[in-house]
XYZ file of C-alpha atoms in Angstrom:
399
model
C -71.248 6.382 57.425
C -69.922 8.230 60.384
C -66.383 7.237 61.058
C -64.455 6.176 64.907
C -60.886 6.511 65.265
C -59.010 4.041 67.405
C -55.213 4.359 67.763
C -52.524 1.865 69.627
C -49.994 3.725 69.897
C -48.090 1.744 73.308
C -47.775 -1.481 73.671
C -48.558 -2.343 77.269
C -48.282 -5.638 79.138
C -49.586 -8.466 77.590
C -50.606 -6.488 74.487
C -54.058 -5.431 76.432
C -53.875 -1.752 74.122
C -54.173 -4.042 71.037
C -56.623 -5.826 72.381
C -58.658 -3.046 73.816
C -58.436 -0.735 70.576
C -59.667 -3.813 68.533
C -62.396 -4.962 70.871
C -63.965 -1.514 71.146
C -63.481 -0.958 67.259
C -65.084 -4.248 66.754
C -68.509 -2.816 69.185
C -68.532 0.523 67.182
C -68.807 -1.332 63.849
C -71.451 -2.970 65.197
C -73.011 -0.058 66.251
C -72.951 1.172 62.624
C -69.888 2.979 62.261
C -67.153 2.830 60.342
C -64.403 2.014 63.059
C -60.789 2.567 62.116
C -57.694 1.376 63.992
C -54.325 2.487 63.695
C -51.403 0.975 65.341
C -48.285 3.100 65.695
C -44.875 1.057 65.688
C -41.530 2.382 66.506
C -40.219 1.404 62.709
C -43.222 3.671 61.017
C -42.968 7.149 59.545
C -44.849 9.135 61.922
C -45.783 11.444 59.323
C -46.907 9.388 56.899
C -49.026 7.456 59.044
C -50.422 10.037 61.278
C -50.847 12.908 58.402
C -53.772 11.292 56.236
C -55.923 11.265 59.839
C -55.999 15.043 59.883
C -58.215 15.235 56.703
C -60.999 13.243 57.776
C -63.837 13.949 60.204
C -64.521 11.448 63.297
C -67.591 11.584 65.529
C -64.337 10.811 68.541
C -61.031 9.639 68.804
C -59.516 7.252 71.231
C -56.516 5.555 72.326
C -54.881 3.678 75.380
C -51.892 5.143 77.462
C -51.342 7.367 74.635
C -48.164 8.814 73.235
C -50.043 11.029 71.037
C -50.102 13.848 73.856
C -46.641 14.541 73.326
C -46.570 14.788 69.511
C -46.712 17.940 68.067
C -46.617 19.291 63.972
C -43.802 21.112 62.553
C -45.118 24.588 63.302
C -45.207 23.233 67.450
C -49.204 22.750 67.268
C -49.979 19.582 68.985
C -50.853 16.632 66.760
C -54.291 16.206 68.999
C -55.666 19.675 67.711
C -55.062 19.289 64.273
C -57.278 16.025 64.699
C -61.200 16.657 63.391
C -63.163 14.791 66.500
C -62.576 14.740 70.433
C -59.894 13.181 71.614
C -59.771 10.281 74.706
C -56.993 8.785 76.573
C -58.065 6.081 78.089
C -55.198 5.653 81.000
C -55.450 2.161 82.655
C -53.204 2.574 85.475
C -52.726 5.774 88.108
C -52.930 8.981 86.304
C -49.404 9.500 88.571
C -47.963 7.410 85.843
C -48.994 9.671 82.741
C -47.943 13.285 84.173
C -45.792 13.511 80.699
C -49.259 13.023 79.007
C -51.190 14.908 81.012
C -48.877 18.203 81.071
C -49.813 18.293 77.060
C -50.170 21.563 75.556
C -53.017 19.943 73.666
C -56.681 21.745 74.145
C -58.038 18.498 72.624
C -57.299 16.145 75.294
C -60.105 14.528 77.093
C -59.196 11.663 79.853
C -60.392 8.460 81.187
C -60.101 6.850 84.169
C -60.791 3.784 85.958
C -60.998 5.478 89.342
C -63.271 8.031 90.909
C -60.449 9.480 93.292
C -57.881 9.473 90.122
C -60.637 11.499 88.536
C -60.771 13.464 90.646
C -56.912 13.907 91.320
C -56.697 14.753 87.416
C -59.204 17.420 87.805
C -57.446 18.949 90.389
C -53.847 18.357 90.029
C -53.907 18.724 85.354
C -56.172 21.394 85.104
C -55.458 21.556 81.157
C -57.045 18.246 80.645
C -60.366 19.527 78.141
C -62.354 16.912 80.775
C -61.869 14.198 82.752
C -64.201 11.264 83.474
C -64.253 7.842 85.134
C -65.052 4.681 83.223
C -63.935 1.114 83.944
C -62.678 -0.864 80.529
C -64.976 -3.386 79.574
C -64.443 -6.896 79.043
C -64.903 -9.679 76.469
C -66.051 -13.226 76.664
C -64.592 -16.448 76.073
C -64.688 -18.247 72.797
C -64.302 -21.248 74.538
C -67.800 -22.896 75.506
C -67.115 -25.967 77.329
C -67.375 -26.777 80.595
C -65.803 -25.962 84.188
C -61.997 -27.370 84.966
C -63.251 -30.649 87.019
C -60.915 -28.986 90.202
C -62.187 -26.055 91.599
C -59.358 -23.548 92.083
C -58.866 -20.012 92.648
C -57.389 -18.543 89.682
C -54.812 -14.935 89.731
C -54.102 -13.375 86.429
C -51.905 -10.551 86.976
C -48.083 -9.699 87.112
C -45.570 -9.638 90.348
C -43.007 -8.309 91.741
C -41.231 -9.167 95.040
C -42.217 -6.352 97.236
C -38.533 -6.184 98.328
C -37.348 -5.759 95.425
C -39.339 -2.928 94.575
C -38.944 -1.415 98.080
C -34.567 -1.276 97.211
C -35.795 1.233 94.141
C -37.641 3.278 97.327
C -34.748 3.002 99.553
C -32.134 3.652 96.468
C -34.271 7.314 96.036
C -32.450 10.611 96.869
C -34.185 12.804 99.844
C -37.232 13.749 100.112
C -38.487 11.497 98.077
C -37.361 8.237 100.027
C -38.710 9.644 103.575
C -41.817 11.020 101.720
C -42.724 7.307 99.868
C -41.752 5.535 103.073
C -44.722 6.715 105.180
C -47.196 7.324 102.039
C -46.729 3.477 102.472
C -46.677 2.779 106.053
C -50.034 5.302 105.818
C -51.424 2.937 102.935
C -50.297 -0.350 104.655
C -52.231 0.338 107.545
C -55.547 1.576 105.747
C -55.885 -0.075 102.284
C -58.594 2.214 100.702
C -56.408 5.082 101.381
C -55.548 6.443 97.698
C -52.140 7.394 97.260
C -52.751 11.347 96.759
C -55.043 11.640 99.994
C -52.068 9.738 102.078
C -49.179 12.126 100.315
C -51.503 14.893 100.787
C -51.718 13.887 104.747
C -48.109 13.718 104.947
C -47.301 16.743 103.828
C -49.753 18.158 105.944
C -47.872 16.474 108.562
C -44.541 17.734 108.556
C -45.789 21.330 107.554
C -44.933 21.376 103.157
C -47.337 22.755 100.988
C -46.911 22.241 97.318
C -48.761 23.834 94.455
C -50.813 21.405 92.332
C -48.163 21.066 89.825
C -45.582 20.399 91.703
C -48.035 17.981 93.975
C -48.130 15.707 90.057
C -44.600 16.576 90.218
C -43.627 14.202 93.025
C -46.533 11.834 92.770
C -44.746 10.963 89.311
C -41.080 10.858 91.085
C -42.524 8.705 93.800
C -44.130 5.631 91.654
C -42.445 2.891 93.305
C -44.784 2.970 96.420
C -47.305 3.174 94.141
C -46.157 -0.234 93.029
C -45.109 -1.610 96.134
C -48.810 -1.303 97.254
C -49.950 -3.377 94.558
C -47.236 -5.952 95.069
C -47.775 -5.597 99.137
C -51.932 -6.945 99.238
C -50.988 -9.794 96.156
C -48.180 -11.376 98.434
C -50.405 -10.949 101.810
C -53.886 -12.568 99.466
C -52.175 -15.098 97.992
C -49.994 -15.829 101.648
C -53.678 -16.380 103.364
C -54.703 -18.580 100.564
C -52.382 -20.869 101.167
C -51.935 -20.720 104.486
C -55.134 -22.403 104.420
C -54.265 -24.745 101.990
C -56.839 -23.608 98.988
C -55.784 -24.275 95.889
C -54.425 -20.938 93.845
C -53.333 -20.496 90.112
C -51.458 -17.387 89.542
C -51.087 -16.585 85.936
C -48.735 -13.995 84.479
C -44.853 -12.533 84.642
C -42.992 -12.309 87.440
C -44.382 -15.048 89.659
C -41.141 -17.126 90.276
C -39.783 -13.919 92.432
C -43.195 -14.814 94.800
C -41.826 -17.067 97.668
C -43.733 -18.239 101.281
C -43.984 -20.379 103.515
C -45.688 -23.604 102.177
C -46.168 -23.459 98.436
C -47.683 -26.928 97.769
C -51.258 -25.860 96.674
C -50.062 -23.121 94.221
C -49.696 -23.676 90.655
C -47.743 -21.698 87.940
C -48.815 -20.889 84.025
C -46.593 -18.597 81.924
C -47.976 -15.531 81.097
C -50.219 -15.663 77.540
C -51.344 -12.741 75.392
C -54.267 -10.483 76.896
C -56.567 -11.997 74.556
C -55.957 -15.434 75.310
C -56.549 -15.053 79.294
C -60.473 -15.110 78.384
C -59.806 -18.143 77.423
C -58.222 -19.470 80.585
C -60.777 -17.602 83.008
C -63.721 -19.348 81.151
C -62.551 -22.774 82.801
C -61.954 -21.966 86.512
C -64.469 -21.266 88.626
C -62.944 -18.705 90.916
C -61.233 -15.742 89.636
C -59.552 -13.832 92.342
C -58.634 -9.917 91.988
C -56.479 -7.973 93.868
C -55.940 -4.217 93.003
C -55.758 -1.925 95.770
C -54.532 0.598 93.613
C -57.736 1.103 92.339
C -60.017 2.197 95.712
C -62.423 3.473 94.403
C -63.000 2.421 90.958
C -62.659 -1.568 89.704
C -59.672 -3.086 87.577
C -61.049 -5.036 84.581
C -60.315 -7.888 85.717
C -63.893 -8.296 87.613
C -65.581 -7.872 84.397
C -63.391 -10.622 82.993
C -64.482 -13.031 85.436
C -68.318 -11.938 85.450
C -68.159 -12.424 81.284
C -66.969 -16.132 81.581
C -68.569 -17.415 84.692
C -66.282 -17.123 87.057
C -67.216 -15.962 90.341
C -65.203 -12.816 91.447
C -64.002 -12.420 94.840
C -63.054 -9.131 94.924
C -61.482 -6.535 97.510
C -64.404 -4.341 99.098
C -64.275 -0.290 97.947
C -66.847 1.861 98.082
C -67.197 1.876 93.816
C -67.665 -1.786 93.742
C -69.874 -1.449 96.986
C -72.517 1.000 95.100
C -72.843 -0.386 91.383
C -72.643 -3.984 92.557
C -74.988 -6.708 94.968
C -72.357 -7.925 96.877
C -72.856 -11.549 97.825
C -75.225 -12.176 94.678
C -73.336 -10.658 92.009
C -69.425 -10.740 93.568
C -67.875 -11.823 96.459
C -65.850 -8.821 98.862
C -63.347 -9.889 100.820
C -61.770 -6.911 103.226
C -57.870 -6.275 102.218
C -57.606 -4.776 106.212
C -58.530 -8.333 107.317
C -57.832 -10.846 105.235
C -58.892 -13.498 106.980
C -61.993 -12.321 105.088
C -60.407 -13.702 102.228
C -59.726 -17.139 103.316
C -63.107 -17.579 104.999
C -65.197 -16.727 101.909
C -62.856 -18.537 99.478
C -63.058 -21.668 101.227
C -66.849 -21.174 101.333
C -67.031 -20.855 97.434
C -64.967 -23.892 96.968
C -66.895 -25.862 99.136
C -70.663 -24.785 97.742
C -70.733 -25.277 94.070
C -74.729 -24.323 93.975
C -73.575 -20.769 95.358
C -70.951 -20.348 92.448
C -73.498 -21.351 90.083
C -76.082 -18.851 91.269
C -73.414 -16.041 91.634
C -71.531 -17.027 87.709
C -75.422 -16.533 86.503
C -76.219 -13.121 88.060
C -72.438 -11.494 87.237
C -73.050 -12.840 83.950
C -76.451 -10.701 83.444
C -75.011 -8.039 84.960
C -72.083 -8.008 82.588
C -74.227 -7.955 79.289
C -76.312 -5.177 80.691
C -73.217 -2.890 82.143
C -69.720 -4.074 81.353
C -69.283 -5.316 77.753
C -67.433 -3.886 75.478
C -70.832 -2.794 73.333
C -71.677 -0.897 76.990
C -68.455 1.220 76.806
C -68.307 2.518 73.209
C -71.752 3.610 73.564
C -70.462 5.411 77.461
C -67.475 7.057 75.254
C -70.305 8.110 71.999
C -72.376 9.637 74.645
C -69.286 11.932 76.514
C -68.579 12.618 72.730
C -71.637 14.135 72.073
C -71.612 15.999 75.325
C -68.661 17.859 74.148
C -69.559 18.402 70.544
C -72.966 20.271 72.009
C -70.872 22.629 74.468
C -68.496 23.258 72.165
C -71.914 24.209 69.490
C -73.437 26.060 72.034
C -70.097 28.269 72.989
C -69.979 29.103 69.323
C -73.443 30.412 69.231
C -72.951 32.601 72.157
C -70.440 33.848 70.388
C -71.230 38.045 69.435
């Protein structure tokens, strides 16, 4: 029986790595394989663990927001090229986070993204990376099969930060790097599905500073906070228009008591509950709301969460979602330049329960034929084999 290798080697919000690694280890031993997991722990011995795995023979190798990248054997080879099977990190945020990563010395380093434009910013910008492709995580449905919450509400699972708060860790940054972050944003404000490397790349073009493409991953890295402040920027303005109107909103997650407006009397508040456990919660509400501008031209899993467990997905309009989705029949776009968008077609949903029902049904299809779980380890088996037959056909052209 051929043989998958999963890892966890960071824990990341929520536990979602956990989560992941065991979901797609679960769809590869369906598949016929023999799936094996391995979660890494700050308390283990590294060798130990991590030794045994060099002497067997995987068809690939994956993990999430690894820190394998940066381990390396006692004669300075890296760990990933003493490993017998292609190796994929699967990074779930901007690459800009993961320059550490991505600067490995590792030949056997293969990335994935859930963005088309962080592709391609990998490609250009971490020309070491073995290969770099774009694949949003899959998703996982519900145990829980009863019925609807009797309310209809608009449910946000996610984490939040005061934008403020994050924009003191901007303004607290030594030159250049405050000016430079300061109108990346103002750039991004203004025109949503602006990625963050095309508006740092038109500011320095701007003021006349040309950087070479590692130092360009250089200061993307130092400047993360207005990568952030983006993200918390578009949740404050969504969920502000919401209730302006008066809809009813659940946000789910950390960090929620920092969010503050004006009239507050139609949101709710739930505590933040292991990733696994959100399934659970989006299976009961009807409308589950996603707001990730930080992803422009890709999709955050969150849609496939809500298209798994019937929950209609209203969704910020890119050009990704625009061109492997029906929009209006399988998701709902709103337009994060005018949100009004937003309010209009939320209060529509809440008001037509025939239209959820019709849009639940076709997501639903859509995310058994495209998004599960099963859909993704067979999408990673397939780049696998891609590589494996280059690297064979190198070696046979070989004098």
């Amino acid at each position: 029986m051929e043989r998958i290798l999963v890892f966890c080697s960071r824990e990341i919000c929520y536990r979602s790595s956990n989560f992941f690694a065991h979901q797609i280890g679960a769809a590869y031993e369906e598949a016929g394989f023999c799936a094996d997991i391995c979660e890494l722990s700050e308390e283990d011995d590294m060798d130990a663990v991590l030794e045994p795995l060099l002497e067997k023979p995987y068809r690939l190798i994956l993990d999430f927001n690894s820190k394998l990248p940066h381990f390396e054997m006692e004669d300075g080879v890296p760990y990933l090229d003493r490993l017998c099977g292609p190796f994929f990190d699967y990074l779930v945020d901007h690459p800009l986070f993961h320059h550490n990563a991505l600067m490995t010395k590792a030949k056997n380093m293969h990335a994935l993204v859930l963005d088309e434009g962080q592709r391609d910013y990998v490609k250009a910008c971490y020309p070491q990376a073995g290969s770099v492709h774009m694949l949003p995580l899959g998703a996982t449905q519900a145990l829980y099969d009863g019925e609807k919450a009797k309310e209809c509400r608009i449910l946000f699972p996610g984490t939040y930060d005061s934008p403020e708060g994050v924009y003191e860790i901007i303004k607290a940054s030594p030159e250049p790097f405050r000016g430079l972050m300061e109108q990346v944003i103002e750039r991004r404000t203004a025109e949503p599905l602006l990625p963050m490397e095309r508006a740092f790349a038109q500011v320095l073009e701007e003021i006349g500073m040309e950087l070479s493409g590692e130092k360009f991953a250089l200061f993307m890295n130092a400047m993360y906070a207005s990568d952030a402040f983006i993200r918390d920027y578009f949740r404050k303005k969504a969920l502000d228009e919401l209730l302006r109107r008066g809809l009813p909103v659940t946000v789910m997650g950390e960090g929620w008591e920092k969010y503050r407006c004006a009239d507050e009397h139609s949101l709710k508040r739930e505590r933040a509950v292991p990733f696994g456990l959100s399934f659970e919660r989006i299976a009961k509400e009807h409308i589950l709301l996603n707001v990730s501008p930080i992803f422009n031209r890709g999709m955050h899993d969150r849609i496939p969460a809500g298209m798994a467990n019937h929950a209609v997905v209203l969704t910020e309009r890119n050009p990704w979602v625009e061109t492997h989705f029906s929009v209006g029949e399988e998701l709902v776009c709103y337009e994060l330049e005018n949100l009004s968008t937003l309010g209009d077609l939320a209060g529509e949903l809440i008001e037509n329960p025939a239209r959820r029902r019709d849009l639940a049904e076709a997501a639903y299809r859509k995310f058994l034929a495209c998004h599960s779980w099963e859909c993704r380890a067979q999408e990673i088996l397939a780049l696998a084999d891609a590589l494996a037959q280059d690297v064979n056909a190198g070696q046979a052209e070989r004098p």
